[in-house]
Short mmCIF file of C-alpha atoms and ligand atoms in Angstrom, two decimals:
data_model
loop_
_atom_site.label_atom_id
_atom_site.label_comp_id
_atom_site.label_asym_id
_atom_site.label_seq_id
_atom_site.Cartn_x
_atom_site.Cartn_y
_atom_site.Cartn_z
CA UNK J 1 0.00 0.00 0.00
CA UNK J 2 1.76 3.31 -1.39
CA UNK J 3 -0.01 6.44 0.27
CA UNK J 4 2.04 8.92 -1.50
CA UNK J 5 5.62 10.95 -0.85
CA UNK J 6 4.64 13.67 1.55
CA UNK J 7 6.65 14.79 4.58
CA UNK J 8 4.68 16.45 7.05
CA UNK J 9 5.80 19.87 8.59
CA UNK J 10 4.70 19.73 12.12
CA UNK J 11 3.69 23.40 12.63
CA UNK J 12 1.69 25.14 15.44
CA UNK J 13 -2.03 26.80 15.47
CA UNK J 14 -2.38 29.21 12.51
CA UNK J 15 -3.09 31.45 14.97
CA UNK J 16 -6.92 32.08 14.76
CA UNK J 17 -8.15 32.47 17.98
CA UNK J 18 -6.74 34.48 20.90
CA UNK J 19 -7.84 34.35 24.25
CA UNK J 20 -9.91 37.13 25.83
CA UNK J 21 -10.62 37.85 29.36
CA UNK J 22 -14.18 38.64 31.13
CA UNK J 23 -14.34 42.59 31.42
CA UNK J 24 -14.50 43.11 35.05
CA UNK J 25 -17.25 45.50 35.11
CA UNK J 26 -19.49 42.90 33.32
CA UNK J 27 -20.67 40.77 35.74
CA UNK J 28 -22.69 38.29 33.35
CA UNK J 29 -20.45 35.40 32.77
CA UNK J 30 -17.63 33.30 34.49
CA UNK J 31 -16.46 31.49 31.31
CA UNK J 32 -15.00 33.82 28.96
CA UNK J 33 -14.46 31.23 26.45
CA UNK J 34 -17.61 29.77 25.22
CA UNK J 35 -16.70 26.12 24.86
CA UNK J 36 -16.58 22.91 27.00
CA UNK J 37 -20.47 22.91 28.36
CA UNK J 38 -20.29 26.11 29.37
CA UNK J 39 -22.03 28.20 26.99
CA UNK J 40 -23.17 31.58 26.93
CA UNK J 41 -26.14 32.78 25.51
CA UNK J 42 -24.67 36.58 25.35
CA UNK J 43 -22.46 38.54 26.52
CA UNK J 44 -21.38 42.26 26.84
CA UNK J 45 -18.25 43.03 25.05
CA UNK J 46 -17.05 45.78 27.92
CA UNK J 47 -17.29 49.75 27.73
CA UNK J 48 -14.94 52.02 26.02
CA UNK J 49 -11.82 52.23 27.89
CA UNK J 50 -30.95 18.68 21.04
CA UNK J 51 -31.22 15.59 19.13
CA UNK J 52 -30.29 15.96 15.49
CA UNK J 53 -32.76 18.83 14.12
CA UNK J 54 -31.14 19.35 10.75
CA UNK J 55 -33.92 18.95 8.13
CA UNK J 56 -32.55 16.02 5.50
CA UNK J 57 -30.29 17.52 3.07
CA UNK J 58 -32.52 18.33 -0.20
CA UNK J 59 -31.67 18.17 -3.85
CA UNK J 60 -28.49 15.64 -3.25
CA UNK J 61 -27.90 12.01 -3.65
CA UNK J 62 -27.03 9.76 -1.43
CA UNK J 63 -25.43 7.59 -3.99
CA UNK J 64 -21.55 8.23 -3.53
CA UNK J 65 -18.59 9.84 -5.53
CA UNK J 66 -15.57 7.50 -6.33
CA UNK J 67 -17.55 4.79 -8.17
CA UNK J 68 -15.82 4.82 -11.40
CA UNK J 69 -11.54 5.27 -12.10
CA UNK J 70 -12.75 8.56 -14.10
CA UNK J 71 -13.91 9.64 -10.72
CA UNK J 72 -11.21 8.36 -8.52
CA UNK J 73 -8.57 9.89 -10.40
CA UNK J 74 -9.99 13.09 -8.50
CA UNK J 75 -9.28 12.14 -5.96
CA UNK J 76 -5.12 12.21 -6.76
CA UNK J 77 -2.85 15.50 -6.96
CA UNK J 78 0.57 14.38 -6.46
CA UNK J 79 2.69 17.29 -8.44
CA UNK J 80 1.82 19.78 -6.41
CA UNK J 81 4.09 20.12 -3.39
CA UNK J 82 6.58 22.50 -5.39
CA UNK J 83 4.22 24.94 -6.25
CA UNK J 84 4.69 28.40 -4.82
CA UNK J 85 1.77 30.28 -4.03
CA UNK J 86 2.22 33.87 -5.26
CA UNK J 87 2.39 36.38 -2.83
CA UNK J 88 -1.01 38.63 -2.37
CA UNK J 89 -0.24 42.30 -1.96
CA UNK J 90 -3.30 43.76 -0.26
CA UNK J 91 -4.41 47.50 -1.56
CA UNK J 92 -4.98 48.46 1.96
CA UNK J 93 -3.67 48.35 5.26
CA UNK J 94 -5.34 47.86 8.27
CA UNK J 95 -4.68 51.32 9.68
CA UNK J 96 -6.05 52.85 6.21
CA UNK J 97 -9.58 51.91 6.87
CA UNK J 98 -10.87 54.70 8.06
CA UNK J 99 -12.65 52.83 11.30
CA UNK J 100 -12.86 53.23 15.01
CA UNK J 101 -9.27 53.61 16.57
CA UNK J 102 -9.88 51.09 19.44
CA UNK J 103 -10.86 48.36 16.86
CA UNK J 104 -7.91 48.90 15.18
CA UNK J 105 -6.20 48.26 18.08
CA UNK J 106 -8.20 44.91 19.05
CA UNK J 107 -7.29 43.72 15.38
CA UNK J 108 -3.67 43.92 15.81
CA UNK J 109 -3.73 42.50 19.36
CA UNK J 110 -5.75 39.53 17.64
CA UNK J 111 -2.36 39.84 15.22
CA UNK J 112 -4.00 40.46 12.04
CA UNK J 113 -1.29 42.03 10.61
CA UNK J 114 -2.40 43.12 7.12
CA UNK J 115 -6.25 42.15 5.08
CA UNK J 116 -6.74 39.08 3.36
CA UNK J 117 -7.85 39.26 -0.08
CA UNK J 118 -11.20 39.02 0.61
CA UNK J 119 -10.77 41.85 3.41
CA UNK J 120 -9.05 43.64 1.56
CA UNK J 121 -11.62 44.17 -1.23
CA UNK J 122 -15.02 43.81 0.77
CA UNK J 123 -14.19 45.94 3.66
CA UNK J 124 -14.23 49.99 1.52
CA UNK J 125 -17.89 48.72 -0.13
CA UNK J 126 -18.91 47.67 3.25
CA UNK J 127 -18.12 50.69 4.91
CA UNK J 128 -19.58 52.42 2.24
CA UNK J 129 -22.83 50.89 3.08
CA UNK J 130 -23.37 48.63 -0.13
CA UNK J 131 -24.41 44.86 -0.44
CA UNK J 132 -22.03 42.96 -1.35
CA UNK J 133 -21.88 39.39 -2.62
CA UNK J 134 -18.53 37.50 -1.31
CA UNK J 135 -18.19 34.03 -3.39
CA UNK J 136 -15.40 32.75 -0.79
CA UNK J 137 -14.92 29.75 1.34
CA UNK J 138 -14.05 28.90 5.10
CA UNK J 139 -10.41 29.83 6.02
CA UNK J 140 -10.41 32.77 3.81
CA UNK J 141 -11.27 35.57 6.26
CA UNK J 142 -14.55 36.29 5.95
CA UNK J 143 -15.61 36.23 8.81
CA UNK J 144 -13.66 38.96 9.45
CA UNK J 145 -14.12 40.74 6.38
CA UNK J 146 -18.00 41.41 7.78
CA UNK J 147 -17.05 41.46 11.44
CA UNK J 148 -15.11 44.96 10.93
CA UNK J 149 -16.93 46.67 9.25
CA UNK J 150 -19.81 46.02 10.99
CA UNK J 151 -18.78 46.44 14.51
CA UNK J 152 -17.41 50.06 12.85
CA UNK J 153 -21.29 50.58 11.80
CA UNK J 154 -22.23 49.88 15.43
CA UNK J 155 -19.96 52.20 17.32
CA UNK J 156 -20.80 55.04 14.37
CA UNK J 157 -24.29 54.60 14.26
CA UNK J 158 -26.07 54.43 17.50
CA UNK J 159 -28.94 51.60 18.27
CA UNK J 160 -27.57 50.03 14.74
CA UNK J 161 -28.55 46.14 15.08
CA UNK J 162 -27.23 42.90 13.01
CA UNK J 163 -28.63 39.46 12.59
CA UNK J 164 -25.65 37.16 11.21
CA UNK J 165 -27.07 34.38 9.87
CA UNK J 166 -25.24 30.77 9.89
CA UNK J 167 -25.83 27.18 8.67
CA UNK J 168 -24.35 25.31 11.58
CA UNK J 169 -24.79 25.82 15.21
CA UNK J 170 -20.60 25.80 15.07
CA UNK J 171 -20.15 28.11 13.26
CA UNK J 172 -22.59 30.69 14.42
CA UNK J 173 -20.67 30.20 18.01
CA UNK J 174 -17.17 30.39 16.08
CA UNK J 175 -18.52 33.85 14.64
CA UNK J 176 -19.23 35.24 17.77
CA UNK J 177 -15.87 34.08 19.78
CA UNK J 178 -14.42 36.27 16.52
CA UNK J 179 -16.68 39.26 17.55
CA UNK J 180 -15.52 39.20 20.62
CA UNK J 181 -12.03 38.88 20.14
CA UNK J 182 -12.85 42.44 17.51
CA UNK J 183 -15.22 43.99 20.11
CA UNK J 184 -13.33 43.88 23.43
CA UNK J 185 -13.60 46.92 25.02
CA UNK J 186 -16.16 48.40 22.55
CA UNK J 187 -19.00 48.53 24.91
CA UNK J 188 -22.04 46.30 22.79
CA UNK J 189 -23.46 42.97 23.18
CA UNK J 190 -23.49 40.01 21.06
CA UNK J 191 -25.44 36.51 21.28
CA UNK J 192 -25.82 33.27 19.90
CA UNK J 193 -29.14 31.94 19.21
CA UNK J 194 -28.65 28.59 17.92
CA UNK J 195 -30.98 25.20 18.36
CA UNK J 196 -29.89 22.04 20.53
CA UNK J 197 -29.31 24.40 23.40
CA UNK J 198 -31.73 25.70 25.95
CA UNK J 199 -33.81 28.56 24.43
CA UNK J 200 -34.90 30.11 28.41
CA UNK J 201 -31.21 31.89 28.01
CA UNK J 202 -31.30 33.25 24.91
CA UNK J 203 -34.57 34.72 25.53
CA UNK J 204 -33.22 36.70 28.08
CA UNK J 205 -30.31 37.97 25.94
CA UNK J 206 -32.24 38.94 24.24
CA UNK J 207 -33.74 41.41 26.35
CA UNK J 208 -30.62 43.13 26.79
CA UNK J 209 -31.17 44.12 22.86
CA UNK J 210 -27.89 42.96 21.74
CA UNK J 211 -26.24 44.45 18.64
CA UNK J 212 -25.06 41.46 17.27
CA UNK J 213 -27.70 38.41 16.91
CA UNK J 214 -25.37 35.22 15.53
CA UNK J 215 -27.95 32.30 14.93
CA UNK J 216 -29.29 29.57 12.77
CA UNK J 217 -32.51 30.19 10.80
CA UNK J 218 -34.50 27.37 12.97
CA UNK J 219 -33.64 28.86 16.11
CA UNK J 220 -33.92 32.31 14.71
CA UNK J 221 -37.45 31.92 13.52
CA UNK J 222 -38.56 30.05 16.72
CA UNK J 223 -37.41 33.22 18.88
CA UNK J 224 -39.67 35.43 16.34
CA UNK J 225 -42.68 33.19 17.07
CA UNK J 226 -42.15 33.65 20.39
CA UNK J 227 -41.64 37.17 20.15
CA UNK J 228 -38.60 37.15 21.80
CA UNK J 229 -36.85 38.15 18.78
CA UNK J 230 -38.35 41.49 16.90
CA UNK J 231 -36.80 41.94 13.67
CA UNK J 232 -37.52 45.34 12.40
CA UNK J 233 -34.95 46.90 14.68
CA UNK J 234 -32.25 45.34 12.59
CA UNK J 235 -30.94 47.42 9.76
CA UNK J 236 -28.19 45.08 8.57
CA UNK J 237 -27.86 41.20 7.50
CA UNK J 238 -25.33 38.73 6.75
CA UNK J 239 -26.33 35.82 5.76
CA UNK J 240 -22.99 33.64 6.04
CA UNK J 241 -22.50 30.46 4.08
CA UNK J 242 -25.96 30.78 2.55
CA UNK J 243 -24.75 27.87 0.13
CA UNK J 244 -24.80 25.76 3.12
CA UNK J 245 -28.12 26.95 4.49
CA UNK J 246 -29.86 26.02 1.26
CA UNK J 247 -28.56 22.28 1.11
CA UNK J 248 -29.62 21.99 4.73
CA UNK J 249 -33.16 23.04 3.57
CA UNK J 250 -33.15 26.35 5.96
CA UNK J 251 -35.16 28.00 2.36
CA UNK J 252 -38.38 28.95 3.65
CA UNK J 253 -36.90 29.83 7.21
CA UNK J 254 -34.75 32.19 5.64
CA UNK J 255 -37.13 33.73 3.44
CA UNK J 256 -39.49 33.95 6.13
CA UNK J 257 -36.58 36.16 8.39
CA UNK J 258 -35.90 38.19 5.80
CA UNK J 259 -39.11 38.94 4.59
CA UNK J 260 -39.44 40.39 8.51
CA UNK J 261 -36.68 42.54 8.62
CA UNK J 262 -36.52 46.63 7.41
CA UNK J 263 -37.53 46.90 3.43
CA UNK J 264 -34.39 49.06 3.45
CA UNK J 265 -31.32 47.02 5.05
CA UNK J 266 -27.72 46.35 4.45
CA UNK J 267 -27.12 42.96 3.29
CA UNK J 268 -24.15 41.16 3.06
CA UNK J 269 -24.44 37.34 1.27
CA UNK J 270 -21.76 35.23 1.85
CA UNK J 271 -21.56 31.95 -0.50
CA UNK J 272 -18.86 29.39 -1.30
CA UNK J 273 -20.39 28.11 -4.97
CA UNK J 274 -23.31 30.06 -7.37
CA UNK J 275 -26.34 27.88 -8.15
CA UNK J 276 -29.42 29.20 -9.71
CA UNK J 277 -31.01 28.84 -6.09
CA UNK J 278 -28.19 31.27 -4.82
CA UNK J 279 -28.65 33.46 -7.69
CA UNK J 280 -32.43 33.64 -7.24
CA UNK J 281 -31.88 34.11 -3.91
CA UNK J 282 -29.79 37.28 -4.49
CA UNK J 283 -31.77 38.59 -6.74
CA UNK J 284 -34.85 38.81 -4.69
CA UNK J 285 -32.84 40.39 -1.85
CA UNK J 286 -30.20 42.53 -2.64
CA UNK J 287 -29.74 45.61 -4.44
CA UNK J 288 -27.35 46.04 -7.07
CA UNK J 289 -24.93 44.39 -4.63
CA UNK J 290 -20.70 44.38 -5.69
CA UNK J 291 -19.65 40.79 -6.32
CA UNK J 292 -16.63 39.45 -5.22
CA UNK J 293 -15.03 36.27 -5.81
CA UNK J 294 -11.96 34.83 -3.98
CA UNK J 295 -12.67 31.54 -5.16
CA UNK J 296 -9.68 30.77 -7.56
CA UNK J 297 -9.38 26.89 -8.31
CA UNK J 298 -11.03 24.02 -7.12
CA UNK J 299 -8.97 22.62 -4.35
CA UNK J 300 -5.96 24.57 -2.85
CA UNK J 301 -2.81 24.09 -4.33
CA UNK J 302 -0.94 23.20 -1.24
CA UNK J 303 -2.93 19.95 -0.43
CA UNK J 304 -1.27 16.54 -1.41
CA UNK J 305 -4.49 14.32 -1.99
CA UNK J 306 -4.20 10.23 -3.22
CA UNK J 307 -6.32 7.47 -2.81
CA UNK J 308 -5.81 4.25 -0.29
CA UNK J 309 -6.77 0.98 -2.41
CA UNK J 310 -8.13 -1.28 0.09
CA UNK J 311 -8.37 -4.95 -1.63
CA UNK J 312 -11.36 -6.69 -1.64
CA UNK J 313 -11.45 -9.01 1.79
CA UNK J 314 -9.16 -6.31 4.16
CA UNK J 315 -11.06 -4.53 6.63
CA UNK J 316 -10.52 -0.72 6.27
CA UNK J 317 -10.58 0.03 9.83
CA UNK J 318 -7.08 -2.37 9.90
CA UNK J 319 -5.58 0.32 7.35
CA UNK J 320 -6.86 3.04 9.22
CA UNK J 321 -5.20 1.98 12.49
CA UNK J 322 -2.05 1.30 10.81
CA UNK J 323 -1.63 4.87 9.59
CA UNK J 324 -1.65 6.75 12.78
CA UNK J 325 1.71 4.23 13.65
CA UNK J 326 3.19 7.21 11.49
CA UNK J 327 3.82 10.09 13.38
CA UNK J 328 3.08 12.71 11.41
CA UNK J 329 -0.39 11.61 11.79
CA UNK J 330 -1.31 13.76 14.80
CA UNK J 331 -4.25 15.90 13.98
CA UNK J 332 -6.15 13.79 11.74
CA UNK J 333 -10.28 15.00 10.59
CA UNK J 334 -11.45 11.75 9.38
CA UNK J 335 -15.14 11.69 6.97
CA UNK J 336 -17.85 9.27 7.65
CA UNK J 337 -20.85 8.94 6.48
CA UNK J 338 -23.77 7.90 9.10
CA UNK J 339 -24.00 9.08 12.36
CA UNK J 340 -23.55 5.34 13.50
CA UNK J 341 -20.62 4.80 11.70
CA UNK J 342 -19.06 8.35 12.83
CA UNK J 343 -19.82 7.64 16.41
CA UNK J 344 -18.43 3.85 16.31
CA UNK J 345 -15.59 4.21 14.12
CA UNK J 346 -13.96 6.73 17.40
CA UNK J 347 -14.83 4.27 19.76
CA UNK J 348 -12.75 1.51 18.09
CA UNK J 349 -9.96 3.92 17.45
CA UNK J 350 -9.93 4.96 21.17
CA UNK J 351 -10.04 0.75 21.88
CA UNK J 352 -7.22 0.75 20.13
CA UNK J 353 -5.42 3.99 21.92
CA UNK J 354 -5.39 5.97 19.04
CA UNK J 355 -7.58 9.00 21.16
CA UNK J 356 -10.35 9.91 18.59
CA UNK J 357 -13.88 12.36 19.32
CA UNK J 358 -17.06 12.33 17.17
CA UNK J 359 -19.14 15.15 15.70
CA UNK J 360 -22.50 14.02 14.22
CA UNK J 361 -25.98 15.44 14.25
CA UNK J 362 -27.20 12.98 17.10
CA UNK J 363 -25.21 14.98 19.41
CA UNK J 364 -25.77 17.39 21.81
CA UNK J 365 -24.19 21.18 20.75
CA UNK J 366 -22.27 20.77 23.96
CA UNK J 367 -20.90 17.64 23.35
CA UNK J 368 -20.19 18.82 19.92
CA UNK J 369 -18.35 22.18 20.78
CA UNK J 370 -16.51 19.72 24.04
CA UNK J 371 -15.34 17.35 21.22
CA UNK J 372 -13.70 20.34 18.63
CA UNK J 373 -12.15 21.39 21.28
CA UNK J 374 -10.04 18.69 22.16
CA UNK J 375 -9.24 18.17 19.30
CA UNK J 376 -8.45 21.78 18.06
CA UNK J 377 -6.25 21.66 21.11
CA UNK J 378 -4.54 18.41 20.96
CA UNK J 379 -6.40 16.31 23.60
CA UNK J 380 -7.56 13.73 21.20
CA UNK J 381 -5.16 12.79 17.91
CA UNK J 382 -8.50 12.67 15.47
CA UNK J 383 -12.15 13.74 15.53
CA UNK J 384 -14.37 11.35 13.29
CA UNK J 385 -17.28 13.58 11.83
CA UNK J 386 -19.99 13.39 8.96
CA UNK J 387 -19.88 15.92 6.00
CA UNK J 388 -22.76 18.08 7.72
CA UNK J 389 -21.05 18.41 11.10
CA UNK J 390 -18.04 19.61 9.66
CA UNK J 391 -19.52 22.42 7.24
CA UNK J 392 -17.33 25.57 7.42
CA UNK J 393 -15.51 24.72 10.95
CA UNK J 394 -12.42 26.72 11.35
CA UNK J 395 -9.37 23.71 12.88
CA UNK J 396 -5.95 25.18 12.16
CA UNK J 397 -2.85 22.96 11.13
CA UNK J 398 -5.00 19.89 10.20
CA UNK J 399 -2.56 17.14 9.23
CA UNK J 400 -4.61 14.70 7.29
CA UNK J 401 -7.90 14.28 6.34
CA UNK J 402 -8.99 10.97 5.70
CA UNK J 403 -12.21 9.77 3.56
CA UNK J 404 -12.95 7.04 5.09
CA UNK J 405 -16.51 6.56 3.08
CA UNK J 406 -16.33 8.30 -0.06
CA UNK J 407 -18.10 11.37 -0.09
CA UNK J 408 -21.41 11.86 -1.78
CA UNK J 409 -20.39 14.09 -4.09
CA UNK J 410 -17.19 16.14 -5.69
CA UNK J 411 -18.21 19.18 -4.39
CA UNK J 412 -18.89 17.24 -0.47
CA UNK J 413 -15.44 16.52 -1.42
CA UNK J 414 -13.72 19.50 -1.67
CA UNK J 415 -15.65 20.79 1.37
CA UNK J 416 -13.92 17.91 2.99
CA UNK J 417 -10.23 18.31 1.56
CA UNK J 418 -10.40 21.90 2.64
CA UNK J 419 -10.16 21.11 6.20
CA UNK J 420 -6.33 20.38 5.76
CA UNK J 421 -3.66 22.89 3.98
CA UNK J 422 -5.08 25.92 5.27
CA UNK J 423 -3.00 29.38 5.60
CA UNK J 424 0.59 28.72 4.47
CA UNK J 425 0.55 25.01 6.25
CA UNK J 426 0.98 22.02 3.71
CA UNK J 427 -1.83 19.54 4.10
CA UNK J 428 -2.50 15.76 3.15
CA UNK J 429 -5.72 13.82 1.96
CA UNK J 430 -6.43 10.46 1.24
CA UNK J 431 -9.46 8.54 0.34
CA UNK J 432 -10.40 5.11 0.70
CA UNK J 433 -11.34 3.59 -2.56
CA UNK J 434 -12.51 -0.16 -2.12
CA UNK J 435 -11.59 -3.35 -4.18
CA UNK J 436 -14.23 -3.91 -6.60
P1 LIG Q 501 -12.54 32.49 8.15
O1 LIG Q 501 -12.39 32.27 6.67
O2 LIG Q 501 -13.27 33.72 8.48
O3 LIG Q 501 -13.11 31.25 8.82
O4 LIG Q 501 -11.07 32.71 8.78
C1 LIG Q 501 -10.09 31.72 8.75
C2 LIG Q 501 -9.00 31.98 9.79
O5 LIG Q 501 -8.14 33.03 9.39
C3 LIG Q 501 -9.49 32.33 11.16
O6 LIG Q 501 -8.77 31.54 12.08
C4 LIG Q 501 -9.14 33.79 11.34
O7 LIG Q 501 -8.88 34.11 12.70
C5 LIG Q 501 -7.90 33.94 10.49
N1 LIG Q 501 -7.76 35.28 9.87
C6 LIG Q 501 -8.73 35.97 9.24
N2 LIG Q 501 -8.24 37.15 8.78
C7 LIG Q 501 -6.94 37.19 9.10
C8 LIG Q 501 -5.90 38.16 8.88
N3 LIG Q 501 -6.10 39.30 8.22
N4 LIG Q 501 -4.66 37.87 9.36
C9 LIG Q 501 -4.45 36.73 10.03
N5 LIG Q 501 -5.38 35.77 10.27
C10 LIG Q 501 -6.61 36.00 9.80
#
C-alpha cells in the first residue's frame, strides 16, 4: 500500500483564535471562552476604555462519488508540493480603513497584521454601506471581512442592530468568539441563538437588545414566534454560508426572516459556490450588490491528496489503524458517512489507543463544541465527523484528512479536503477507494 511521498511539517495553530478575558465591570459570565459545556447565551463586550434537528439535506444524492476510475482519479494530486503560491499584496492596510481607533487596536492585538484578499476588497464597499456578494470559502477571512466593518457601523451609528445568519450551530458560536475577540472593550453585546441548546437563556439575551444576533434560521425563527426576537430593529444582515443553508433546507426559514426585517437594510451574502437557487436568492434580496469572488481553483494548491486501495477481503478500519503508527499523523479530521458509523468508528480507534472524538448530528451542541475542542487543542489525535457536522468549521494545522466513506459528491469533497492545507501550512488527503 503506497499512500504517496509527503513529509509532514509539524507546525503550530495558525493562529486564529486568541484568548480574551471577562471585562470586570461585566458581571454576566464566568467562562469567557464559550466552549466545554459552558455556553453563553450573550455577553457584553465591555465599555470604552438537542437531538439531530437538521432537516434532511434536499436536492443531493445519497449515492456516492468515487464509483468509477474517471472519478477516482480526482481524488489524486501528487505534483503539487513545489508549487509556490504567489504572494497577495493587499491594496490596503489595516490602519487605512478609516474605522474606530480602538478596533484597530483589538485587530492587531488579535495579530491580524495586514487584510486578506477578501478583506481587503469587501471591507471599503462595506463601509460604504453597499451589499455585497462575497463568493469565498471557510479559512479565507470572511468572517472577518464582515465582522469589521460592521462592529465600525455599530460604534458610528447608534442603536444600529445585526442578525448574522449561519448554517451550523458551530459556526454561528465560532462567529461570535471572533466578535468578541474584535469587540473587546467596545462597549455592545453580542449573542448566539442557535438550536440544541436551551432557548430560556437566549430569551433573556435577548432582552438586553444585543447588537449582534449570531444564529441559525431554525432557532432564529422560533425566537420570532415567540416574540422574543423582533426583527424590524435590525438594519443590517449577513447571511454567512448561505450555500450551506440552502442544502440543509433552511429556504423557507430564511425567506421567512428576511421577509421580517426593514424593506431598506444592508445585506451582506456570503456563499462558497453560485447555483441558480443562490442566484435567485440574491436577486430577490439585494440591491445592485458588488460581487466578489476569492474563489480561484477548485482545491488549494498546497494539499497533497491520493487514494488508499483497500483490496477486496481487508477490513478498512485495519488500514486506518495502521496509519496513525506514522507520526506525522497527529491531527487527523477523518469523513464518515452515518451518524452510527461516525460515532463507532472513534470508539474503536480509542479501543485501540489511538484518542479519537465524534461530531455528528445525534449529538448534543455541547458535546459537539466539548469534542472540537479537544481536538483543536490536541487532547484527542482525530475527531471522526460526517460531511454536515463539519460544514465551514475553522481547525488550524489539520494534518490529514482521511475519507474514510467516499463522499457523496465532488463538491462534499472539496468541502472535505479543505479542512487540511489551510494558511501557508501544507496539508494531506487520502481517500479510501474499495476493491471492486
Ligand atoms: P474564516 O475564513 O473567516 O473562517 O477565517 C479563517 C482563519 O483566518 C481564522 O482563524 C481567522 O482568525 C484567520 N484570519 C482571518 N483574517 C486574518 C488576517 N487578516 N490575518 C491573520 N489571520 C486571519
Amino acid at each position: 500500500m503506497q499512500i504517496g511521498r509527503w513529509n509532514h511539517q509539524s507546525t503550530g495553530s495558525s493562529g486564529s483564535h486568541s484568548k480574551y478575558s471577562k471585562n470586570p465591570r461585566s458581571g454576566s459570565f464566568h467562562n469567557t471562552r464559550p466552549t466545554g459545556n459552558r455556553f453563553p447565551a450573550s455577553r457584553s463586550y465591555g465599555r470604552p476604555p438537542s437531538q439531530n434537528k437538521f432537516p434532511p439535506r434536499r436536492g443531493k444524492s445519497f449515492g456516492s462519488f468515487g464509483n468509477t476510475e474517471a472519478e477516482i482519479s480526482k481524488f489524486m494530486n501528487r505534483a503539487v508540493v513545489t508549487t509556490e503560491e504567489p504572494v497577495f499584496v493587499p491594496e490596503h492596510t489595516f490602519s487605512d480603513f478609516d474605522i474606530n481607533e480602538h478596533l484597530k487596536k483589538n485587530i492587531l492585538a488579535r495579530k491580524y497584521e495586514s487584510p486578506t484578499p477578501i478583506q481587503d476588497k469587501i471591507i471599503p464597499h462595506v463601509l460604504l454601506g453597499q451589499d455585497v456578494v462575497g463568493l469565498a470559502e471557510t479559512g479565507t477571512g470572511k468572517t472577518a471581512a464582515f465582522l469589521i466593518p460592521l462592529i465600525d457601523k455599530v460604534m458610528k451609528q447608534k442603536g444600529e442592530r445585526i442578525l448574522i445568519m449561519a448554517p451550523t450551530r458551530e459556526l454561528a458560536v465560532q462567529t461570535e468568539k471572533e466578535l468578541a475577540g474584535f469587540a473587546r472593550g467596545l462597549g455592545f453585546r453580542g449573542m448566539v441563538a442557535v438550536g440544541g441548546t436551551n432557548i430560556g437563556p437566549q430569551i433573556s439575551a435577548l432582552r438586553h437588545t444585543p447588537a449582534f444576533v449570531i444564529g441559525t434560521p431554525g432557532r432564529l425563527k422560533d425566537l420570532m414566534e415567540r416574540k422574543a426576537l423582533d426583527l424590524s430593529g435590525f438594519g443590517t444582515v449577513v447571511l454567512d454560508e448561505a450555500d450551506r443553508m440552502l442544502d440543509m433546507g433552511f429556504i423557507d426559514d430564511m425567506r421567512f426572516i428576511l421577509g421580517k426585517m426593514q424593506k431598506e437594510r444592508h445585506m451582506l451574502f456570503f456563499s462558497a459556490t453560485i447555483s441558480k437557487d443562490i442566484e435567485r436568492l440574491i436577486g430577490d434580496f439585494l440591491s445592485s450588490p458588488v460581487v466578489i469572488s476569492v474563489k480561484t481553483r477548485d482545491t488549494a494548491r498546497n494539499i497533497d491528496q491520493d487514494v488508499i486501495r483497500i483490496p477486496r477481503g481487508k477490513d478498512k478500519f485495519e488500514v486506518l489503524a495502521e496509519l496513525f503508527k506514522d507520526r506525522n499523523f497527529d491531527k487527523v479530521l477523518i469523513f464518515g458517512r452515518t451518524k452510527y458509523g461516525v460515532e463507532k468508528l472513534a470508539k474503536d480507534l480509542s479501543r485501540r489507543h489511538i484518542h479519537a472524538e465524534s461530531i455528528h448530528g445525534n449529538k448534543t451542541f455541547n458535546a459537539r463544541i466539548r469534542a472540537l475542542e479537544a481536538f483543536k487543542t490536541g487532547k484527542v489525535t482525530a475527531l471522526v465527523a460526517t460531511d454536515v457536522a463539519a460544514r465551514g468549521l475553522d481547525i488550524p494545522a489539520v494534518s490529514h484528512v482521511i475519507n474514510y466513506d467516499l463522499p457523496s459528491t465532488y463538491e462534499d469533497y472539496i468541502h472535505r479536503v479543505g479542512r487540511t492545507g489551510r494558511a501557508d501550512l501544507k496539508g494531506k488527503a487520502l481517500t479510501f477507494v474499495q476493491g471492486r
